Amino acid sequence: MTDIAALARGCAILGTGGGGDVRTGSLAAVRAVREYGEVPLVELADLPEDALVVPLSGIGAPTVSHEMIHSEEEPKRIAEEVERLFGRPPTAIMSSEIGGANGVAPVAWAAQLGLPLLDADGMGRAFPEVQMVSMYVAGLPANLVIMSDVAGNVVTIRPVDGLWSERLARAVCVASGSHALMADYVLTAARARGAVIEGTVTRALDVGRATEGAPDPLRALQDRLGAVRLITGKLTDVERRTTGGFVRGTATVEGTGDDRGRSLALELQNENLVAVENGRVRAMVPDLITVVDTETAAAVQTESLRYGQRVTVLAWPCDPLWRTPKGLETAGPRAFGYELDYVPVEELTAHG
Amino acid sequence: MTDIAALARGCAILGTGGGGDVRTGSLAAVRAVREYGEVPLVELADLPEDALVVPLSGIGAPTVSHEMIHSEEEPKRIAEEVERLFGRPPTAIMSSEIGGANGVAPVAWAAQLGLPLLDADGMGRAFPEVQMVSMYVAGLPANLVIMSDVAGNVVTIRPVDGLWSERLARAVCVASGSHALMADYVLTAARARGAVIEGTVTRALDVGRATEGAPDPLRALQDRLGAVRLITGKLTDVERRTTGGFVRGTATVEGTGDDRGRSLALELQNENLVAVENGRVRAMVPDLITVVDTETAAAVQTESLRYGQRVTVLAWPCDPLWRTPKGLETAGPRAFGYELDYVPVEELTAHG
């Protein structure tokens, strides 16, 4: 799996603005592959039943994490703790979240550990909170989190549920300087079946390659994603603040060209969560909403939103898992404090 | 070790205002002993070399902890985690901090676990921060903290040093609702020698009994402690605030009787840290400063300080361990942000 540039582009698109700056993840991945060699991509079906899969992600505020110096010791300390707790070493690394830096950086972590990367993740996108993973939605008890930080501290959390997992992991993250590496759940391959979203590394690579050499990159990306174009215009208002390990804020896109006179507001919480036009919701979490550069179709992540940028906002359907009652309870609009009943993006835009 | 009332009185005196409300610890101890039976007191010399000693303490802000409901599951979850990590169960419980509730509550935890209590602690008094323990001063690596909370969460911290231990444990404590039970270090008896302060449970019992039936309780207590009387008067000003799991503030005692015209200010950070009269320091941490009721000689803990109380402030020398360079670096006045060079209370009061 050599095409880290394409993977990074794809992960940025699937990150819906969040998941950490893909440039950090890419640099780390390129450097680690150069030093330790290629990372094989494996499928779940290829692993023995008792193989240990370690889902890893960076946890923290994007505006902090892309400035942080990462340590190669972090994945090693987590692998050591896994071996201490389970009596055997990890078999494969998995990305907890394919969106953003957390989709790319696992290549670095896998390379450093000399382990393969599983072609799967726990979100199929990016989400801001620890319990918002497919394993939780699939009903696996959220009973183990292992964290390591750049200072060398290792913290193992045995939470009573996913909400405590998030609360405690976030507190540790903030105390560690608003960034840490985290293994959330350690899964046998047997337990991972049906509890992870398979094929998402391949999907990210595929999305990242869609724009390569395309005469109309935006069109090519939109087709590959099966996305609706919500607006094309320029960013006129960006308001962000970092609190408690999160970036929250709003961004407004004023339409240009065919969209002149229209205006779309995005609600952000690390990721783009809700898109509103004239008081009418056009797309909402857990469906994916990504801001891209209108010309290149490259994703514009939350921390890079700037006044005056020429952008297009795309939206497309999430993995069906997130549309189940447990999925919506975990990561639907109300899980983020919006008093909205979830309506799929296809319906919202079909009625437009 | 039946005399929980005397133990509680002694622990309150040794708590220098902090360590949590002894009433909470006493109630829990009385109840647990009634249900599970007496707790034997053992000496370090009685334990086999590889016996596991688990130093336990409640961590949190006193103003929160005395209102919290504790769970009997907390010590059990810590004991389970110790067994999981070390492959054998704990042999004895130790109080991390003999001062305040943390000196009394270990009787409850030991009873619930059916284990003896070691006649020792890690402070010989109370201190507000996790790394301020004799094990740290003795140079044992601060590399393991196990915490459990009332919700049932268990967090294991492998910090790189004592300061990270404090920082991470405090963050977990605040996330857990500003109270948690904590095992800080797990020691073999062999490692505990010279690294714990022995005899302090007996000392607390002894101090607690000093006032029993004494015609002049204050005099009896002062003699037993070898304490200097800094002032007798009434509390005229008490200012406290709870931030980040700590109680901070100041209290002023205006002299009465022979001390009329004098005034003593106490600086608080869970414990009484510095006593100042007319800009002159009369006693400072790590020496012990305790406010007692002038009539009964019972300790007045930080959270119980009230305007108008008739009190006497006593001060006496700390364990010699705290006067070593490492001891002062860990818990001397500068460790609490005071720009003061440590001078022993005997010298400060001799020159008065």
XYZ file of C-alpha atoms in Angstrom:
704
model
C 0.000 0.000 0.000
C 2.308 2.683 -1.313
C 0.086 5.555 -2.367
C 0.099 7.605 0.817
C -0.663 10.833 -1.073
C -3.885 9.370 -2.515
C -4.792 7.840 0.860
C -4.336 11.247 2.504
C -6.517 12.992 -0.078
C -9.223 10.385 0.380
C -9.043 10.471 4.166
C -9.344 14.254 4.106
C -12.517 13.962 1.997
C -13.991 11.291 4.286
C -13.012 13.363 7.326
C -15.839 15.885 6.858
C -13.474 18.603 8.006
C -12.135 16.747 11.031
C -10.071 13.783 12.161
C -6.918 15.878 12.369
C -4.785 17.478 9.675
C -3.944 14.829 7.065
C -0.592 16.507 6.379
C 0.678 15.412 9.796
C -0.436 11.856 9.218
C 1.046 11.796 5.706
C 4.455 13.042 6.777
C 4.595 10.485 9.553
C 3.460 7.707 7.205
C 5.952 8.572 4.466
C 8.789 8.775 6.964
C 7.882 5.517 8.714
C 7.465 3.556 5.486
C 10.846 4.833 4.304
C 12.454 3.709 7.563
C 10.592 0.485 8.342
C 9.265 -0.656 4.957
C 5.897 -1.105 3.287
C 2.775 -1.799 5.312
C 0.706 -4.720 4.007
C -3.053 -4.187 3.840
C -4.968 -7.227 5.141
C -8.606 -8.161 5.111
C -10.459 -9.346 8.168
C -11.175 -12.672 6.438
C -7.411 -13.288 6.222
C -6.869 -13.147 9.983
C -7.108 -16.108 12.382
C -10.066 -15.954 14.764
C -7.949 -15.095 17.826
C -5.745 -12.507 16.097
C -5.654 -9.266 18.095
C -6.708 -6.180 16.152
C -5.765 -2.882 17.784
C -7.828 0.092 16.604
C -5.674 3.197 16.990
C -6.373 6.888 16.690
C -4.959 10.191 17.750
C -7.268 11.922 20.187
C -7.223 15.681 20.607
C -8.142 18.999 19.151
C -7.061 19.322 15.486
C -5.731 22.834 16.089
C -3.362 21.389 18.638
C -2.521 18.017 17.134
C -1.088 19.277 13.866
C 1.470 21.249 15.818
C 2.396 18.417 18.141
C 5.554 16.407 17.908
C 4.641 12.758 17.881
C 6.803 10.077 19.369
C 7.515 6.702 17.837
C 7.372 5.365 21.356
C 3.632 5.952 21.536
C 2.493 2.960 19.414
C 5.213 0.786 20.956
C 4.005 1.540 24.475
C 0.451 0.686 23.485
C 1.557 -2.586 21.874
C 3.508 -3.458 25.044
C 0.459 -2.769 27.186
C -1.710 -4.923 24.875
C 0.765 -7.766 25.230
C 0.890 -7.295 29.013
C -2.909 -7.410 29.262
C -3.645 -10.136 26.701
C -0.547 -12.276 26.974
C 0.180 -11.991 23.245
C 1.187 -9.199 20.882
C -1.151 -7.417 18.439
C -1.604 -9.029 15.008
C -2.805 -6.001 13.056
C -3.426 -2.291 13.462
C -6.721 -0.755 12.453
C -7.649 2.871 11.977
C -10.375 3.755 14.474
C -11.439 6.560 12.164
C -10.682 6.613 8.444
C -11.419 10.345 8.172
C -8.580 12.851 8.475
C -5.103 12.244 9.866
C -6.441 9.255 11.783
C -6.947 7.453 8.487
C -3.359 8.028 7.329
C -1.300 7.944 10.518
C -2.067 4.239 11.192
C 0.230 3.510 8.232
C 3.032 5.078 10.287
C 2.038 3.241 13.455
C 1.770 -0.097 11.648
C 5.158 0.465 9.972
C 6.797 1.336 13.292
C 5.383 -1.827 14.833
C 6.106 -3.999 11.788
C 2.434 -4.984 11.614
C -0.110 -5.058 8.774
C -2.985 -2.575 8.518
C -6.525 -3.920 8.481
C -8.669 -2.705 5.557
C -11.395 -1.414 7.856
C -12.151 1.269 10.406
C -14.627 2.053 13.138
C -16.442 5.012 11.570
C -16.272 5.085 7.756
C -15.714 8.828 8.309
C -14.568 10.984 11.239
C -16.412 11.662 14.478
C -15.331 13.834 17.383
C -16.075 11.522 20.307
C -14.490 8.290 21.481
C -17.700 6.258 21.815
C -18.837 7.101 18.265
C -17.461 3.919 16.743
C -19.030 0.949 14.999
C -17.839 -1.378 17.763
C -19.987 0.530 20.231
C -22.981 0.557 17.872
C -22.500 -3.193 17.320
C -22.923 -3.666 21.061
C -19.376 -4.603 22.009
C -18.785 -3.492 25.588
C -16.628 -0.340 25.654
C -14.469 -1.751 28.406
C -10.876 -0.986 27.468
C -9.019 2.102 26.306
C -5.227 2.327 26.263
C -3.632 5.734 25.780
C -0.037 6.845 25.405
C 1.307 10.356 25.078
C 4.402 12.110 23.838
C 5.814 12.348 27.375
C 5.772 8.547 27.643
C 2.784 8.112 29.975
C 0.490 5.128 29.423
C -3.066 5.156 30.748
C -5.393 2.156 30.649
C -9.067 2.881 31.147
C -11.657 0.187 31.947
C -14.798 2.268 31.570
C -18.275 1.057 32.489
C -19.673 2.305 29.165
C -18.912 4.312 26.048
C -19.842 7.657 27.540
C -17.458 7.159 30.462
C -14.865 6.009 27.967
C -15.182 9.340 26.145
C -15.268 11.387 29.345
C -12.190 9.781 30.902
C -10.179 9.544 27.679
C -10.893 13.213 26.937
C -9.750 14.242 30.425
C -6.526 12.257 30.049
C -6.018 13.745 26.583
C -6.382 17.305 27.851
C -4.015 16.580 30.772
C -1.497 15.118 28.301
C -1.390 18.421 26.404
C -4.493 17.940 24.204
C -3.041 15.068 22.227
C -2.580 11.345 22.809
C -2.499 8.083 20.898
C -5.366 5.801 21.809
C -6.347 2.163 21.377
C -10.094 2.048 21.819
C -11.215 -1.561 22.196
C -8.801 -4.381 21.490
C -10.626 -6.896 19.304
C -10.089 -10.481 18.308
C -10.724 -10.961 14.590
C -13.751 -13.057 15.567
C -15.302 -10.170 17.488
C -14.376 -7.643 14.806
C -16.599 -9.314 12.199
C -19.741 -7.197 11.814
C -18.392 -4.719 14.364
C -16.013 -2.820 12.093
C -16.659 -1.143 8.738
C -14.699 -3.144 6.205
C -13.008 -1.920 3.041
C -12.631 1.685 4.116
C -8.878 1.989 3.558
C -9.458 0.838 -0.026
C -12.389 3.250 -0.242
C -10.219 6.173 0.932
C -7.516 5.275 -1.628
C -10.188 5.088 -4.301
C -11.684 8.470 -3.383
C -8.208 9.993 -3.242
C -7.435 8.753 -6.759
C -10.735 9.918 -8.261
C -9.429 13.395 -8.980
C -6.056 12.272 -10.408
C -5.749 13.640 -13.957
C -9.490 14.326 -14.107
C -10.417 17.250 -16.405
C -13.098 18.262 -13.897
C -11.855 17.125 -10.471
C -14.969 18.330 -8.637
C -17.259 16.394 -10.992
C -15.052 13.292 -10.746
C -15.032 13.408 -6.949
C -18.763 14.033 -6.727
C -19.447 11.043 -8.963
C -17.102 8.757 -7.051
C -18.704 9.701 -3.738
C -22.254 9.757 -5.004
C -22.448 13.196 -3.419
C -24.875 16.095 -3.711
C -23.414 19.576 -4.260
C -24.959 21.816 -1.584
C -23.394 25.086 -2.685
C -20.441 26.589 -4.575
C -19.215 29.946 -3.364
C -16.795 31.591 -0.999
C -16.227 31.434 2.728
C -17.380 34.704 4.256
C -17.487 33.938 7.916
C -15.438 31.506 9.988
C -15.687 31.379 13.742
C -13.765 28.737 15.693
C -12.793 28.216 19.293
C -10.909 25.388 20.988
C -12.405 24.285 24.302
C -11.916 21.092 26.281
C -10.032 19.358 23.485
C -12.614 20.284 20.808
C -12.817 22.766 18.013
C -16.308 24.245 17.782
C -17.616 26.950 15.518
C -19.526 27.926 12.417
C -18.629 28.727 8.819
C -20.712 30.464 6.180
C -20.447 30.007 2.431
C -21.983 32.705 0.218
C -22.929 31.370 -3.211
C -21.218 32.565 -6.377
C -21.951 31.915 -10.055
C -25.128 29.861 -10.380
C -25.480 29.931 -6.608
C -25.309 33.718 -6.243
C -27.794 34.970 -3.656
C -27.746 31.721 -1.673
C -25.972 31.186 1.610
C -25.105 28.002 3.514
C -24.132 27.842 7.197
C -22.076 24.941 8.550
C -22.067 23.946 12.211
C -18.690 22.526 13.250
C -17.558 20.382 16.161
C -14.178 19.169 14.880
C -16.271 17.838 11.951
C -18.907 19.539 9.786
C -22.101 18.437 11.480
C -25.070 20.337 10.046
C -25.564 22.379 6.865
C -28.367 24.951 6.995
C -29.713 27.168 4.205
C -32.298 29.826 5.050
C -33.253 27.993 8.223
C -33.707 24.729 6.331
C -31.384 21.811 7.063
C -29.829 20.453 3.874
C -27.656 17.731 5.415
C -26.868 16.543 8.915
C -24.671 14.183 10.854
C -24.124 11.179 10.560
C -24.268 11.880 6.793
C -21.014 13.276 5.471
C -20.551 16.969 4.719
C -17.215 18.030 3.283
C -15.932 21.412 2.144
C -13.663 21.124 -0.904
C -11.618 23.571 -2.939
C -13.810 24.281 -5.982
C -10.919 24.106 -8.404
C -8.858 21.135 -7.148
C -11.615 19.267 -5.245
C -9.175 18.845 -2.337
C -10.819 18.742 1.072
C -10.594 21.840 3.248
C -10.338 20.661 6.840
C -11.903 22.583 9.705
C -8.602 24.036 10.881
C -7.811 25.354 7.370
C -11.063 27.208 6.689
C -10.199 30.797 5.777
C -12.156 33.854 4.771
C -12.437 34.264 1.030
C -11.684 30.675 0.007
C -13.512 29.454 -3.095
C -15.211 26.284 -1.985
C -17.905 23.764 -2.761
C -19.801 21.879 -0.090
C -20.582 18.237 -0.837
C -22.823 15.888 1.140
C -23.400 12.151 0.815
C -24.883 9.199 2.731
C -23.106 7.618 5.703
C -22.608 3.896 6.237
C -26.016 2.221 6.901
C -24.795 1.309 10.414
C -25.153 4.946 11.466
C -28.781 5.044 10.338
C -29.847 2.292 12.736
C -31.564 3.416 15.982
C -28.375 2.690 18.007
C -26.283 4.403 15.355
C -28.406 7.560 15.458
C -28.523 7.511 19.243
C -24.717 7.374 19.248
C -23.891 9.859 16.509
C -27.132 11.378 15.236
C -27.856 15.116 15.502
C -29.163 14.874 19.080
C -25.921 13.240 20.228
C -24.323 16.603 19.350
C -26.969 18.722 21.028
C -29.020 19.618 17.931
C -32.788 19.376 18.399
C -33.243 17.752 15.012
C -34.789 14.498 13.883
C -32.472 12.793 11.476
C -33.484 12.858 7.817
C -31.187 11.206 5.266
C -29.371 13.582 2.945
C -30.971 11.959 -0.117
C -34.418 12.958 1.141
C -33.399 16.426 2.242
C -31.859 17.219 -1.109
C -34.494 15.406 -3.221
C -37.156 17.726 -1.784
C -34.961 20.754 -2.530
C -7.617 -1.959 66.132
C -11.022 -1.029 67.495
C -10.783 2.598 68.506
C -11.937 4.254 65.321
C -13.086 7.375 67.168
C -9.586 7.961 68.578
C -8.010 7.171 65.215
C -10.302 9.721 63.550
C -9.435 12.414 66.110
C -5.731 11.745 65.630
C -5.952 11.690 61.843
C -7.803 15.004 61.888
C -4.990 16.537 63.967
C -2.303 15.104 61.667
C -4.293 16.249 58.627
C -3.338 19.931 59.074
C -6.812 20.859 57.927
C -6.924 18.529 54.917
C -6.996 14.920 53.821
C -10.778 14.887 53.646
C -13.429 15.093 56.353
C -12.636 12.450 58.978
C -16.352 11.983 59.701
C -16.822 10.339 56.293
C -13.901 8.018 56.873
C -15.085 7.170 60.402
C -18.621 6.312 59.357
C -17.336 4.071 56.587
C -14.828 2.405 58.941
C -17.362 1.775 61.722
C -19.854 0.348 59.241
C -17.304 -1.883 57.489
C -15.843 -3.243 60.727
C -19.362 -4.048 61.942
C -20.092 -5.921 58.702
C -16.747 -7.558 57.915
C -15.009 -7.749 61.307
C -11.963 -6.229 62.946
C -8.983 -5.103 60.891
C -5.636 -6.365 62.209
C -2.807 -3.840 62.307
C 0.455 -5.322 61.024
C 4.016 -4.081 61.029
C 6.191 -4.066 57.961
C 8.646 -6.407 59.720
C 5.851 -9.001 59.976
C 5.309 -9.238 56.211
C 7.141 -11.586 53.833
C 9.496 -9.840 51.384
C 7.251 -10.319 48.364
C 4.000 -9.384 50.093
C 2.101 -6.763 48.086
C 1.284 -3.596 49.995
C -1.351 -1.395 48.349
C -1.274 2.239 49.485
C -4.805 3.617 49.098
C -6.258 7.074 49.361
C -9.285 9.012 48.277
C -8.333 11.731 45.827
C -10.449 14.820 45.360
C -11.524 18.103 46.824
C -12.568 17.825 50.503
C -15.622 19.965 49.883
C -16.797 17.418 47.352
C -15.624 14.182 48.919
C -17.491 14.452 52.191
C -20.731 14.683 50.268
C -19.952 11.783 47.924
C -21.457 8.366 48.212
C -18.664 5.815 48.209
C -18.989 2.393 46.743
C -17.720 -0.807 48.317
C -16.855 -1.874 44.794
C -14.065 0.684 44.580
C -11.467 -1.141 46.730
C -12.529 -4.480 45.226
C -11.955 -3.214 41.695
C -8.518 -1.939 42.663
C -7.629 -5.257 44.315
C -8.780 -7.107 41.163
C -6.618 -4.862 38.997
C -3.611 -5.417 41.304
C -4.093 -9.163 40.991
C -4.470 -8.884 37.209
C -1.250 -6.869 36.926
C 0.889 -8.696 39.490
C -0.520 -12.199 39.261
C -1.234 -12.336 42.986
C -3.628 -10.565 45.346
C -2.677 -7.748 47.756
C -1.378 -8.780 51.185
C -2.057 -5.588 53.103
C -3.605 -2.155 52.685
C -1.709 0.976 53.645
C -2.949 4.498 54.099
C -1.187 6.739 51.572
C -1.848 9.675 53.845
C -2.486 9.330 57.578
C -3.942 12.837 57.829
C -7.692 13.352 57.531
C -10.257 10.903 56.169
C -7.514 9.136 54.242
C -6.057 7.964 57.544
C -9.355 6.465 58.753
C -11.037 5.209 55.588
C -8.348 2.550 54.913
C -9.821 0.701 57.910
C -13.038 0.418 55.875
C -11.222 -0.590 52.689
C -9.130 -3.203 54.529
C -12.252 -4.599 56.240
C -14.115 -4.810 52.921
C -11.190 -6.676 51.394
C -10.566 -8.863 54.454
C -6.962 -7.627 54.611
C -4.794 -6.243 57.417
C -3.779 -2.589 57.637
C -0.093 -1.743 57.654
C 1.033 0.498 60.544
C 2.582 3.060 58.212
C 1.684 5.683 55.641
C 3.303 7.696 52.870
C 3.171 11.176 54.405
C 3.025 11.187 58.211
C 0.483 13.966 57.667
C -1.694 15.096 54.728
C -0.572 16.655 51.466
C -2.693 17.838 48.552
C -0.802 16.290 45.643
C -0.336 12.717 44.503
C 3.455 12.801 44.163
C 3.959 14.165 47.682
C 4.604 10.763 49.232
C 7.564 9.201 50.990
C 7.872 6.550 48.246
C 8.579 9.320 45.755
C 11.082 11.030 48.080
C 12.756 7.658 48.661
C 13.355 7.458 44.926
C 10.919 4.679 44.005
C 9.774 5.239 40.439
C 6.241 6.676 40.379
C 5.202 4.259 37.668
C 1.799 2.913 38.611
C -1.451 4.472 39.764
C -4.733 2.548 39.833
C -7.941 4.496 40.292
C -11.551 3.429 40.677
C -14.610 5.606 40.985
C -18.169 5.337 42.230
C -19.464 4.732 38.687
C -17.316 1.590 38.425
C -14.603 2.866 36.093
C -11.039 1.660 36.669
C -8.088 3.662 35.325
C -4.482 2.459 35.450
C -1.830 5.105 34.927
C 1.809 4.292 34.145
C 3.263 7.773 34.498
C 6.822 8.673 33.580
C 7.287 10.527 36.875
C 5.538 11.796 39.991
C 4.468 15.080 38.445
C 2.764 13.325 35.531
C 1.246 10.952 38.046
C -0.354 13.901 39.849
C -1.408 15.625 36.633
C -3.076 12.568 35.089
C -4.620 11.290 38.331
C -6.060 14.733 39.033
C -7.588 14.923 35.544
C -9.165 11.484 35.960
C -10.400 12.471 39.419
C -12.095 15.619 38.113
C -13.650 13.667 35.202
C -14.922 11.071 37.689
C -16.833 13.770 39.568
C -13.987 15.133 41.744
C -13.592 11.977 43.762
C -11.921 8.608 43.227
C -10.167 5.884 45.173
C -6.526 5.561 44.254
C -3.690 3.074 44.711
C -0.505 5.061 44.239
C 2.455 2.681 43.875
C 1.991 -0.994 44.626
C 4.918 -2.052 46.803
C 6.459 -5.314 47.833
C 7.268 -5.321 51.545
C 10.944 -5.408 50.540
C 10.643 -2.147 48.597
C 8.486 -0.538 51.263
C 11.285 -0.636 53.854
C 12.707 2.853 54.200
C 10.198 4.132 51.646
C 7.160 4.419 53.935
C 6.791 6.211 57.268
C 6.294 3.470 59.830
C 4.216 3.579 62.988
C 1.895 6.360 61.899
C -1.393 4.525 62.513
C -0.245 3.937 66.088
C 0.857 7.566 66.270
C -2.577 8.788 65.097
C -4.310 6.576 67.696
C -1.967 7.929 70.348
C -2.596 11.567 69.386
C -6.329 10.885 69.257
C -6.273 9.473 72.794
C -4.140 12.281 74.250
C -7.140 14.460 74.989
C -9.317 11.671 76.461
C -10.312 12.680 79.998
C -7.566 15.329 80.119
C -8.392 18.285 82.405
C -6.739 20.599 79.845
C -7.193 18.933 76.425
C -5.287 21.633 74.563
C -2.295 21.330 76.863
C -2.415 17.504 76.664
C -2.517 17.568 72.881
C 0.241 20.159 72.594
C 2.485 18.063 74.864
C 1.793 14.846 72.957
C 2.569 16.481 69.620
C 5.515 18.534 70.851
C 3.737 21.477 69.244
C 4.147 25.231 69.500
C 1.018 27.316 70.080
C 1.039 30.008 67.364
C -2.071 31.880 68.499
C -5.331 31.513 70.407
C -8.213 33.620 69.196
C -11.179 33.626 66.856
C -11.566 33.143 63.148
C -12.439 36.479 61.591
C -11.960 35.857 57.925
C -12.329 32.672 55.899
C -12.073 32.657 52.134
C -12.211 29.373 50.184
C -12.786 28.369 46.609
C -12.798 24.963 44.930
C -10.965 24.834 41.611
C -9.612 21.883 39.648
C -10.217 19.418 42.486
C -8.545 21.642 45.120
C -9.730 23.869 47.910
C -7.639 27.035 48.096
C -8.032 30.026 50.349
C -6.967 31.943 53.405
C -8.131 32.147 57.021
C -7.320 34.775 59.615
C -7.268 34.287 63.379
C -7.470 37.411 65.568
C -5.918 36.839 68.979
C -7.968 36.924 72.165
C -6.956 36.825 75.857
C -3.176 36.901 76.138
C -2.957 37.112 72.336
C -5.221 40.176 71.996
C -3.875 42.573 69.360
C -2.140 39.813 67.397
C -3.337 38.336 64.109
C -2.298 35.180 62.235
C -3.051 34.479 58.571
C -3.166 30.907 57.250
C -2.650 30.033 53.598
C -4.695 26.972 52.596
C -4.456 24.521 49.709
C -6.593 21.654 51.043
C -4.095 21.735 53.947
C -2.819 24.645 56.073
C 0.447 25.491 54.360
C 1.870 28.728 55.740
C 1.162 30.742 58.916
C 2.078 34.435 58.738
C 1.985 37.042 61.495
C 2.653 40.687 60.612
C 4.445 39.672 57.431
C 6.639 37.213 59.330
C 6.321 33.497 58.642
C 5.798 31.530 61.863
C 5.502 28.046 60.345
C 5.466 26.597 56.869
C 4.941 23.388 54.968
C 6.142 20.594 55.284
C 5.911 21.283 59.046
C 2.441 20.645 60.400
C 0.003 23.473 61.146
C -3.346 22.516 62.617
C -6.282 24.634 63.763
C -7.986 23.165 66.851
C -11.009 24.091 68.898
C -9.553 25.929 71.909
C -11.844 24.197 74.374
C -11.919 20.582 73.148
C -8.627 20.529 71.204
C -10.441 18.787 68.340
C -9.034 19.585 64.892
C -10.946 22.019 62.716
C -10.548 20.849 59.126
C -10.340 23.293 56.230
C -13.890 22.662 55.088
C -15.252 23.337 58.607
C -13.557 26.690 59.244
C -16.260 29.212 60.162
C -16.306 32.867 61.141
C -16.281 33.399 64.887
C -14.899 29.994 65.913
C -12.697 30.037 69.009
C -9.545 28.317 67.883
C -5.888 27.737 68.634
C -3.299 27.192 65.929
C -0.631 24.601 66.685
C 2.528 23.865 64.676
C 5.086 21.088 65.029
C 7.935 19.437 63.103
C 7.324 17.116 60.175
C 8.960 13.728 59.670
C 12.717 14.217 58.996
C 12.211 12.731 55.509
C 10.459 15.954 54.420
C 13.430 18.070 55.520
C 15.838 16.364 53.126
C 16.600 18.196 49.832
C 14.351 15.797 47.847
C 11.671 16.097 50.522
C 11.691 19.900 50.372
C 11.793 19.886 46.590
C 8.704 17.653 46.619
C 6.660 19.302 49.339
C 8.517 22.380 50.581
C 7.047 25.883 50.300
C 8.256 26.374 46.707
C 6.436 23.195 45.590
C 3.261 25.110 46.450
C 4.285 28.350 44.746
C 5.506 30.264 47.809
C 8.768 32.136 47.318
C 10.071 31.080 50.690
C 13.173 29.237 51.829
C 12.200 26.552 54.268
C 13.031 27.212 57.897
C 12.048 24.585 60.494
C 9.239 25.572 62.812
C 11.497 25.150 65.878
C 13.804 27.883 64.558
C 11.025 30.199 63.456
C 9.346 30.024 66.822
C 12.561 30.026 68.892
C 13.488 33.405 67.414
C 9.963 34.714 68.141
